[in-house]
């Protein structure tokens, strides 16, 4: 029964059209990152970037290297859209985007993580077998069908993302609307809508709609009677996010996913203008069935488990940040902090207060002030800098952090030498002080 469902052949119009949208959007993202100065601010100007821990060896290319890097990614996006050397282009983009994602987290965004996952998924899907230059130049490659598991893999990935995003919002600061007030406070100067976004009744609507939309949109798109309503609400939701939060291509990528929910013939009539396809009624079990099922099983099990890992860490993830990333915890908190780094010479015991302006950009300073992994990594950076001068040092911090509208509270133990403690990936770091009692 499961084999028949997963391996029956269906029209591939949804995947083919999505490939075009996906390629054009990632191309716009990469060229746009150059044009808007994102590459310059995030990867060129900083003395060093805060890579993901274990990936410190991934650092930006010198000179104009990162501009070329992003231009290459943008060109690969166009090749994906055209279906030109698709396998190579899609996999090369996935690897290059992973490099960008892992070499810097100052501009971390859940959407960047989603794009990395999607890039690898698309690299292994047969999205180039119709309406593609590859298929035009190699007619033996052409096909207008695909296995059903391909469509449902995309849908399941979206269901996981939206469901975890909805459940994560079921906490006090979202349910009392104070988090919405924090999110909208910086939007008061927006033309026409700035004042509206400060209204309490608008905050209530946004909070409730955010939970309900994330929880119900995938089921509503799957069910034909509610599909058009869900489609209209999706347009409103994602355009609202695009205008208010200015998060690049991702609202439009989210809208592009909707092609997987409409009937293939509808998609074909709108975008491909080709005759109706009648897929094979029988299902064909491929020789590599077990490999496909194993890979899918491992992948989706990891997607289900990763967002839950913070429950196994001591204390509240909202305070510690441990287990926050890779968990679809979106727009849940605002963090700010105050920090002083004190470097103590191990031999002379002389103490030096570090001037962050000498090392970090303003955005990096904001991260270092309130995120524990940034705080720890900068301590390691200072240790290396002083070691080059032949000095052995200890690094202590005086630090207070504010979460949402709560008061500033001491965050890091000031008596712990951060230059010597290891970073724990899979357990609580005890030098993060306990969350303050309500």
CSV table of C-alpha atoms in Angstrom, one decimal:
chain,number,residue,atom,x,y,z
A,1,UNK,CA,0.0,0.0,0.0
A,2,UNK,CA,2.8,2.4,1.0
A,3,UNK,CA,4.8,1.4,-2.1
A,4,UNK,CA,1.8,2.0,-4.3
A,5,UNK,CA,1.3,5.5,-2.9
A,6,UNK,CA,5.0,6.6,-2.9
A,7,UNK,CA,6.0,5.1,-6.3
A,8,UNK,CA,3.0,5.7,-8.5
A,9,UNK,CA,3.7,8.1,-11.4
A,10,UNK,CA,2.1,11.5,-11.4
A,11,UNK,CA,2.3,14.6,-13.6
A,12,UNK,CA,5.6,16.5,-12.9
A,13,UNK,CA,4.2,20.0,-13.9
A,14,UNK,CA,4.3,21.1,-10.2
A,15,UNK,CA,8.0,20.3,-9.8
A,16,UNK,CA,9.0,21.7,-13.2
A,17,UNK,CA,7.3,25.1,-12.6
A,18,UNK,CA,8.6,25.3,-9.1
A,19,UNK,CA,12.1,24.8,-10.5
A,20,UNK,CA,11.8,27.9,-12.5
A,21,UNK,CA,10.5,30.0,-9.6
A,22,UNK,CA,13.1,28.6,-7.3
A,23,UNK,CA,16.0,29.3,-9.7
A,24,UNK,CA,14.8,32.9,-10.4
A,25,UNK,CA,14.3,33.6,-6.8
A,26,UNK,CA,17.7,32.3,-5.6
A,27,UNK,CA,19.3,34.2,-8.4
A,28,UNK,CA,17.6,37.4,-7.3
A,29,UNK,CA,18.7,36.7,-3.7
A,30,UNK,CA,22.3,36.4,-4.6
A,31,UNK,CA,22.6,39.3,-7.1
A,32,UNK,CA,20.5,41.3,-4.6
A,33,UNK,CA,22.9,40.6,-1.8
A,34,UNK,CA,25.6,42.3,-3.8
A,35,UNK,CA,23.5,45.2,-4.9
A,36,UNK,CA,22.1,46.0,-1.5
A,37,UNK,CA,25.4,45.9,0.2
A,38,UNK,CA,24.6,42.8,2.3
A,39,UNK,CA,27.7,41.0,1.1
A,40,UNK,CA,29.9,44.0,1.8
A,41,UNK,CA,28.4,44.6,5.3
A,42,UNK,CA,28.3,40.9,6.4
A,43,UNK,CA,31.2,39.2,4.7
A,44,UNK,CA,33.7,41.8,3.4
A,45,UNK,CA,34.0,44.6,6.0
A,46,UNK,CA,34.2,42.5,9.3
A,47,UNK,CA,37.7,41.6,10.4
A,48,UNK,CA,36.3,38.1,10.9
A,49,UNK,CA,32.9,36.4,10.8
A,50,UNK,CA,31.2,34.3,13.5
A,51,UNK,CA,31.0,31.0,11.8
A,52,UNK,CA,29.0,28.1,13.2
A,53,UNK,CA,31.0,26.4,15.9
A,54,UNK,CA,33.1,23.6,14.3
A,55,UNK,CA,33.1,25.5,11.0
A,56,UNK,CA,35.6,28.3,12.0
A,57,UNK,CA,37.8,27.2,9.1
A,58,UNK,CA,35.1,28.6,6.8
A,59,UNK,CA,35.9,32.2,6.3
A,60,UNK,CA,35.1,34.7,3.6
A,61,UNK,CA,37.3,34.9,0.5
A,62,UNK,CA,39.7,37.9,0.5
A,63,UNK,CA,39.5,40.9,-1.8
A,64,UNK,CA,36.6,40.8,-4.2
A,65,UNK,CA,36.2,37.0,-3.7
A,66,UNK,CA,32.8,37.1,-2.0
A,67,UNK,CA,31.4,39.3,-4.7
A,68,UNK,CA,32.5,36.8,-7.3
A,69,UNK,CA,31.2,34.0,-5.0
A,70,UNK,CA,27.7,35.5,-4.9
A,71,UNK,CA,27.7,36.3,-8.7
A,72,UNK,CA,28.5,32.7,-9.4
A,73,UNK,CA,25.6,31.6,-7.1
A,74,UNK,CA,23.3,34.0,-8.9
A,75,UNK,CA,24.3,32.6,-12.3
A,76,UNK,CA,23.8,29.1,-11.0
A,77,UNK,CA,20.3,30.2,-10.1
A,78,UNK,CA,19.6,31.2,-13.6
A,79,UNK,CA,20.9,27.9,-14.9
A,80,UNK,CA,18.6,26.1,-12.5
A,81,UNK,CA,15.6,28.1,-13.8
A,82,UNK,CA,16.6,27.3,-17.4
A,83,UNK,CA,17.3,23.6,-16.6
A,84,UNK,CA,20.8,24.1,-18.0
A,85,UNK,CA,23.3,21.5,-16.6
A,86,UNK,CA,20.7,21.2,-13.9
A,87,UNK,CA,22.2,18.5,-11.6
A,88,UNK,CA,25.6,20.3,-11.5
A,89,UNK,CA,24.0,23.8,-11.1
A,90,UNK,CA,21.7,22.8,-8.4
A,91,UNK,CA,24.3,20.8,-6.4
A,92,UNK,CA,26.9,23.5,-6.8
A,93,UNK,CA,24.5,26.1,-5.6
A,94,UNK,CA,23.6,24.0,-2.6
A,95,UNK,CA,27.2,23.6,-1.6
A,96,UNK,CA,28.0,27.3,-2.1
A,97,UNK,CA,24.9,28.4,-0.2
A,98,UNK,CA,25.9,26.0,2.6
A,99,UNK,CA,29.2,27.7,2.8
A,100,UNK,CA,27.6,31.2,3.2
A,101,UNK,CA,25.2,29.8,5.8
A,102,UNK,CA,27.9,28.2,7.9
A,103,UNK,CA,30.6,30.9,7.6
A,104,UNK,CA,28.5,33.6,9.2
A,105,UNK,CA,25.6,33.7,11.6
A,106,UNK,CA,25.5,37.4,12.5
A,107,UNK,CA,22.7,37.6,9.9
A,108,UNK,CA,21.2,34.2,10.9
A,109,UNK,CA,17.7,33.6,9.6
A,110,UNK,CA,15.6,30.5,9.7
A,111,UNK,CA,14.8,31.1,6.0
A,112,UNK,CA,18.5,30.7,5.2
A,113,UNK,CA,18.4,27.3,6.8
A,114,UNK,CA,15.3,26.4,4.9
A,115,UNK,CA,16.9,27.4,1.6
A,116,UNK,CA,19.9,25.3,2.4
A,117,UNK,CA,17.7,22.2,3.0
A,118,UNK,CA,15.7,23.0,-0.1
A,119,UNK,CA,18.8,23.4,-2.2
A,120,UNK,CA,19.9,19.9,-1.5
A,121,UNK,CA,16.4,18.5,-2.0
A,122,UNK,CA,16.1,20.1,-5.4
A,123,UNK,CA,19.6,19.0,-6.4
A,124,UNK,CA,18.5,15.3,-6.3
A,125,UNK,CA,15.0,15.7,-7.8
A,126,UNK,CA,14.4,15.3,-11.5
A,127,UNK,CA,13.2,18.8,-12.0
A,128,UNK,CA,14.9,19.2,-15.4
A,129,UNK,CA,13.0,16.6,-17.4
A,130,UNK,CA,10.5,19.0,-19.0
A,131,UNK,CA,10.6,22.7,-20.0
A,132,UNK,CA,14.4,22.6,-19.6
A,133,UNK,CA,17.3,23.0,-21.9
A,134,UNK,CA,18.7,19.7,-20.6
A,135,UNK,CA,15.6,17.9,-21.9
A,136,UNK,CA,15.6,19.9,-25.1
A,137,UNK,CA,19.2,18.9,-25.9
A,138,UNK,CA,18.8,15.3,-24.7
A,139,UNK,CA,15.3,14.0,-25.7
A,140,UNK,CA,16.0,10.8,-23.9
A,141,UNK,CA,15.9,12.7,-20.6
A,142,UNK,CA,12.4,14.2,-21.3
A,143,UNK,CA,9.6,13.0,-19.2
A,144,UNK,CA,6.3,14.5,-18.0
A,145,UNK,CA,5.9,12.3,-15.0
A,146,UNK,CA,7.5,11.8,-11.6
A,147,UNK,CA,7.1,9.6,-8.5
A,148,UNK,CA,4.5,10.7,-6.0
A,149,UNK,CA,7.0,10.7,-3.1
A,150,UNK,CA,8.7,13.7,-4.7
A,151,UNK,CA,5.6,15.9,-4.3
A,152,UNK,CA,4.9,14.6,-0.8
A,153,UNK,CA,8.5,15.2,0.4
A,154,UNK,CA,8.1,18.9,-0.4
A,155,UNK,CA,4.7,19.0,1.3
A,156,UNK,CA,6.0,17.2,4.4
A,157,UNK,CA,8.9,19.5,4.7
A,158,UNK,CA,6.6,22.5,4.6
A,159,UNK,CA,4.2,20.9,7.2
A,160,UNK,CA,7.1,20.4,9.6
A,161,UNK,CA,8.2,24.0,9.2
A,162,UNK,CA,4.8,25.5,9.7
A,163,UNK,CA,3.7,23.2,12.5
A,164,UNK,CA,6.8,23.8,14.6
A,165,UNK,CA,6.5,27.5,13.9
A,166,UNK,CA,3.0,27.5,15.2
A,167,UNK,CA,3.6,25.5,18.3
A,168,UNK,CA,6.6,27.6,19.3
A,169,UNK,CA,4.3,30.6,19.4
A,170,UNK,CA,2.3,29.1,22.2
A,171,UNK,CA,4.1,30.8,25.0
A,172,UNK,CA,3.4,33.7,27.3
A,173,UNK,CA,4.9,36.7,25.5
A,174,UNK,CA,3.2,35.8,22.2
A,175,UNK,CA,-0.2,34.9,23.8
A,176,UNK,CA,-0.3,38.2,25.8
A,177,UNK,CA,0.6,40.1,22.5
A,178,UNK,CA,3.6,41.8,24.1
A,179,UNK,CA,6.0,40.1,21.6
A,180,UNK,CA,4.0,41.6,18.7
A,181,UNK,CA,4.3,45.0,20.3
A,182,UNK,CA,8.1,44.5,20.4
A,183,UNK,CA,8.2,43.4,16.8
A,184,UNK,CA,6.1,46.4,15.6
A,185,UNK,CA,7.7,49.0,17.7
A,186,UNK,CA,10.5,49.5,15.1
A,187,UNK,CA,7.9,49.8,12.3
A,188,UNK,CA,6.2,53.0,13.5
A,189,UNK,CA,7.9,55.2,10.8
A,190,UNK,CA,6.6,53.0,8.0
A,191,UNK,CA,4.6,55.0,5.4
A,192,UNK,CA,0.8,54.7,5.8
A,193,UNK,CA,0.9,51.6,8.0
A,194,UNK,CA,3.3,52.7,10.7
A,195,UNK,CA,0.7,54.0,13.1
A,196,UNK,CA,-1.7,51.2,12.4
A,197,UNK,CA,1.0,48.6,13.4
A,198,UNK,CA,1.2,50.2,16.8
A,199,UNK,CA,-2.5,49.5,17.6
A,200,UNK,CA,-3.3,46.9,20.3
A,201,UNK,CA,-6.1,45.4,18.3
A,202,UNK,CA,-3.8,44.9,15.4
A,203,UNK,CA,-1.3,43.1,17.6
A,204,UNK,CA,-4.1,40.7,18.7
A,205,UNK,CA,-5.1,40.0,15.1
A,206,UNK,CA,-1.4,39.4,14.1
A,207,UNK,CA,-0.8,37.1,17.1
A,208,UNK,CA,-3.9,34.9,16.6
A,209,UNK,CA,-3.6,34.9,12.8
A,210,UNK,CA,0.1,33.9,13.0
A,211,UNK,CA,-0.6,30.8,15.1
A,212,UNK,CA,-3.7,29.7,13.1
A,213,UNK,CA,-2.1,30.3,9.7
A,214,UNK,CA,1.1,28.3,10.5
A,215,UNK,CA,-0.9,25.5,12.0
A,216,UNK,CA,-3.6,25.2,9.3
A,217,UNK,CA,-2.3,26.5,6.0
A,218,UNK,CA,-0.8,23.2,4.8
A,219,UNK,CA,-4.0,21.1,5.6
A,220,UNK,CA,-6.2,23.9,4.2
A,221,UNK,CA,-4.2,23.9,0.9
A,222,UNK,CA,-4.4,20.1,0.6
A,223,UNK,CA,-8.2,20.1,1.1
A,224,UNK,CA,-9.9,21.2,-2.2
A,225,UNK,CA,-12.9,23.0,-0.6
A,226,UNK,CA,-10.5,25.3,1.4
A,227,UNK,CA,-7.7,25.5,-1.1
A,228,UNK,CA,-8.6,28.8,-2.7
A,229,UNK,CA,-9.3,30.5,0.6
A,230,UNK,CA,-5.9,29.3,1.9
A,231,UNK,CA,-4.2,30.5,-1.3
A,232,UNK,CA,-5.7,34.0,-0.8
A,233,UNK,CA,-4.7,34.1,2.9
A,234,UNK,CA,-1.2,32.9,1.9
A,235,UNK,CA,-0.8,35.8,-0.5
A,236,UNK,CA,-1.9,38.3,2.2
A,237,UNK,CA,0.3,36.7,4.9
A,238,UNK,CA,3.5,36.5,2.9
A,239,UNK,CA,3.1,39.9,1.3
A,240,UNK,CA,2.5,41.3,4.8
A,241,UNK,CA,5.8,39.7,5.9
A,242,UNK,CA,7.6,41.0,2.9
A,243,UNK,CA,6.5,44.6,3.4
A,244,UNK,CA,6.7,44.7,7.2
A,245,UNK,CA,9.8,42.6,7.9
A,246,UNK,CA,11.6,43.0,4.6
A,247,UNK,CA,13.0,39.4,4.5
A,248,UNK,CA,14.1,39.2,0.9
A,249,UNK,CA,12.9,36.4,-1.4
A,250,UNK,CA,11.4,34.1,1.2
A,251,UNK,CA,7.8,35.2,1.2
A,252,UNK,CA,7.8,34.7,-2.5
A,253,UNK,CA,9.5,31.4,-2.2
A,254,UNK,CA,6.8,30.4,0.2
A,255,UNK,CA,4.2,31.4,-2.3
A,256,UNK,CA,6.0,29.4,-5.0
A,257,UNK,CA,5.6,26.2,-2.9
A,258,UNK,CA,1.8,26.5,-3.4
A,259,UNK,CA,2.1,25.0,-6.9
A,260,UNK,CA,2.5,21.6,-5.2
A,261,UNK,CA,-1.0,21.9,-3.8
A,262,UNK,CA,-3.0,22.7,-7.0
A,263,UNK,CA,-3.9,20.0,-9.5
A,264,UNK,CA,-1.1,19.4,-12.0
A,265,UNK,CA,-3.3,20.1,-14.9
A,266,UNK,CA,-4.2,23.5,-13.5
A,267,UNK,CA,-0.5,24.3,-13.2
A,268,UNK,CA,0.2,22.9,-16.6
A,269,UNK,CA,-2.6,25.0,-18.2
A,270,UNK,CA,-1.4,28.2,-16.5
A,271,UNK,CA,2.4,27.9,-16.9
A,272,UNK,CA,3.3,25.3,-19.5
A,273,UNK,CA,0.4,25.4,-22.0
A,274,UNK,CA,0.8,21.8,-22.9
A,275,UNK,CA,-1.7,19.1,-23.5
A,276,UNK,CA,-3.2,17.0,-20.6
A,277,UNK,CA,-0.9,14.4,-19.3
A,278,UNK,CA,-2.2,11.0,-18.4
A,279,UNK,CA,0.4,9.4,-16.1
A,280,UNK,CA,0.8,5.7,-15.9
A,281,UNK,CA,-1.9,4.1,-13.8
A,282,UNK,CA,0.4,1.4,-12.5
A,283,UNK,CA,3.2,2.1,-10.1
A,284,UNK,CA,6.8,1.1,-10.8
A,285,UNK,CA,9.1,0.2,-7.9
A,286,UNK,CA,12.6,1.4,-8.7
A,287,UNK,CA,15.6,-0.8,-8.0
A,288,UNK,CA,16.9,1.7,-5.5
A,289,UNK,CA,13.7,1.8,-3.6
A,290,UNK,CA,15.3,0.9,-0.3
A,291,UNK,CA,17.9,3.6,-0.7
A,292,UNK,CA,15.2,6.2,-1.4
A,293,UNK,CA,13.1,5.1,1.6
A,294,UNK,CA,16.2,5.0,3.9
A,295,UNK,CA,17.4,8.5,2.9
A,296,UNK,CA,13.9,9.9,3.3
A,297,UNK,CA,13.4,8.2,6.6
A,298,UNK,CA,16.7,9.5,8.1
A,299,UNK,CA,16.1,13.0,6.7
A,300,UNK,CA,12.6,13.5,8.0
A,301,UNK,CA,13.4,11.8,11.3
A,302,UNK,CA,16.1,14.4,11.8
A,303,UNK,CA,13.7,17.2,10.9
A,304,UNK,CA,11.3,16.0,13.5
A,305,UNK,CA,13.9,15.6,16.2
A,306,UNK,CA,16.1,18.6,15.8
A,307,UNK,CA,13.4,21.2,16.8
A,308,UNK,CA,12.7,19.2,20.0
A,309,UNK,CA,16.3,19.0,21.3
A,310,UNK,CA,16.0,22.2,23.4
A,311,UNK,CA,13.5,20.3,25.7
A,312,UNK,CA,16.4,18.1,26.7
A,313,UNK,CA,18.6,21.0,27.7
A,314,UNK,CA,18.6,22.6,31.2
A,315,UNK,CA,16.6,25.9,31.5
A,316,UNK,CA,14.5,27.8,29.0
A,317,UNK,CA,15.6,28.0,25.4
A,318,UNK,CA,14.2,31.6,25.3
A,319,UNK,CA,16.8,32.5,27.8
A,320,UNK,CA,19.8,30.3,27.0
A,321,UNK,CA,19.3,30.1,23.2
A,322,UNK,CA,20.6,26.5,23.3
A,323,UNK,CA,18.7,24.6,20.7
A,324,UNK,CA,17.1,27.6,19.2
A,325,UNK,CA,18.6,27.4,15.7
A,326,UNK,CA,17.4,24.8,13.2
A,327,UNK,CA,14.1,24.6,15.1
A,328,UNK,CA,11.7,26.9,13.2
A,329,UNK,CA,11.4,29.2,16.2
A,330,UNK,CA,10.6,32.3,14.2
A,331,UNK,CA,10.0,35.9,15.4
A,332,UNK,CA,9.6,34.7,19.0
A,333,UNK,CA,12.0,37.0,20.9
A,334,UNK,CA,13.9,40.2,20.9
A,335,UNK,CA,17.3,40.2,22.6
A,336,UNK,CA,19.5,43.1,23.6
A,337,UNK,CA,22.5,43.2,26.0
A,338,UNK,CA,25.3,45.0,27.6
A,339,UNK,CA,28.7,43.4,27.8
A,340,UNK,CA,32.3,44.2,28.9
A,341,UNK,CA,35.2,41.9,28.2
A,342,UNK,CA,38.0,41.9,30.7
A,343,UNK,CA,41.2,40.3,29.6
A,344,UNK,CA,43.5,39.3,32.4
A,345,UNK,CA,47.2,38.5,31.7
A,346,UNK,CA,47.8,35.1,33.4
A,347,UNK,CA,51.4,36.1,34.4
A,348,UNK,CA,51.1,39.7,35.4
A,349,UNK,CA,47.4,39.7,36.4
A,350,UNK,CA,47.1,43.0,34.6
A,351,UNK,CA,43.5,43.6,33.4
A,352,UNK,CA,42.5,45.2,30.1
A,353,UNK,CA,39.0,46.2,29.1
A,354,UNK,CA,38.4,45.4,25.5
A,355,UNK,CA,37.1,48.1,23.1
A,356,UNK,CA,34.6,46.2,20.9
A,357,UNK,CA,34.9,48.8,18.2
A,358,UNK,CA,38.4,47.7,17.6
A,359,UNK,CA,37.3,44.2,16.6
A,360,UNK,CA,33.6,44.1,15.6
A,361,UNK,CA,31.0,45.8,13.5
A,362,UNK,CA,28.0,47.3,15.2
A,363,UNK,CA,25.8,44.4,14.2
A,364,UNK,CA,28.4,41.9,15.5
A,365,UNK,CA,28.6,43.9,18.8
A,366,UNK,CA,24.8,43.5,19.2
A,367,UNK,CA,25.1,39.8,18.8
A,368,UNK,CA,28.1,39.5,21.1
A,369,UNK,CA,26.2,41.4,23.8
A,370,UNK,CA,23.4,38.8,24.2
A,371,UNK,CA,24.0,35.5,22.4
A,372,UNK,CA,26.0,32.9,24.4
A,373,UNK,CA,27.8,31.3,21.4
A,374,UNK,CA,28.9,34.7,20.1
A,375,UNK,CA,30.1,35.6,23.6
A,376,UNK,CA,32.1,32.4,23.9
A,377,UNK,CA,33.5,32.6,20.3
A,378,UNK,CA,34.7,36.2,20.8
A,379,UNK,CA,36.5,35.1,24.0
A,380,UNK,CA,38.3,32.4,21.9
A,381,UNK,CA,39.2,35.0,19.3
A,382,UNK,CA,40.7,37.2,22.0
A,383,UNK,CA,42.7,34.2,23.3
A,384,UNK,CA,44.2,33.6,19.8
A,385,UNK,CA,44.9,37.3,19.2
A,386,UNK,CA,46.8,37.6,22.5
A,387,UNK,CA,48.6,34.3,21.9
A,388,UNK,CA,50.1,35.7,18.7
A,389,UNK,CA,51.6,38.4,20.9
A,390,UNK,CA,53.1,35.7,23.2
A,391,UNK,CA,50.6,36.4,26.0
A,392,UNK,CA,48.5,33.8,27.9
A,393,UNK,CA,45.2,35.3,29.0
A,394,UNK,CA,42.0,34.8,30.9
A,395,UNK,CA,38.7,36.2,29.6
A,396,UNK,CA,35.9,37.3,31.9
A,397,UNK,CA,32.7,39.1,30.9
A,398,UNK,CA,30.3,41.4,32.7
A,399,UNK,CA,27.0,40.9,30.9
A,400,UNK,CA,23.3,41.6,31.2
A,401,UNK,CA,20.6,40.6,28.8
A,402,UNK,CA,17.1,41.7,28.2
A,403,UNK,CA,14.5,39.4,26.6
A,404,UNK,CA,11.5,41.1,25.0
A,405,UNK,CA,10.0,43.6,27.5
A,406,UNK,CA,11.6,42.1,30.6
A,407,UNK,CA,14.3,44.0,32.6
A,408,UNK,CA,18.0,43.4,32.1
A,409,UNK,CA,19.3,40.4,34.0
A,410,UNK,CA,22.8,39.0,34.5
A,411,UNK,CA,23.4,36.4,31.8
A,412,UNK,CA,27.0,35.1,32.0
A,413,UNK,CA,28.8,34.0,35.1
A,414,UNK,CA,31.4,36.8,35.6
A,415,UNK,CA,33.8,34.4,37.5
A,416,UNK,CA,34.2,31.9,34.6
A,417,UNK,CA,37.2,32.2,32.3
A,418,UNK,CA,35.6,31.8,28.9
A,419,UNK,CA,39.0,31.3,27.3
A,420,UNK,CA,39.3,27.9,28.9
A,421,UNK,CA,35.8,26.4,29.0
A,422,UNK,CA,34.7,24.2,26.1
A,423,UNK,CA,31.5,24.8,24.1
A,424,UNK,CA,29.0,22.1,24.7
A,425,UNK,CA,26.8,21.3,21.6
A,426,UNK,CA,24.6,18.7,23.2
A,427,UNK,CA,24.3,19.8,26.8
A,428,UNK,CA,23.7,23.0,28.8
A,429,UNK,CA,26.7,25.3,29.2
A,430,UNK,CA,26.8,25.9,33.0
A,431,UNK,CA,28.4,29.4,32.7
A,432,UNK,CA,25.1,30.6,31.4
A,433,UNK,CA,23.3,31.8,34.5
A,434,UNK,CA,19.8,30.4,35.3
A,435,UNK,CA,16.9,32.2,33.8
A,436,UNK,CA,15.5,34.8,36.3
A,437,UNK,CA,12.3,33.8,38.1
A,438,UNK,CA,9.1,35.5,37.0
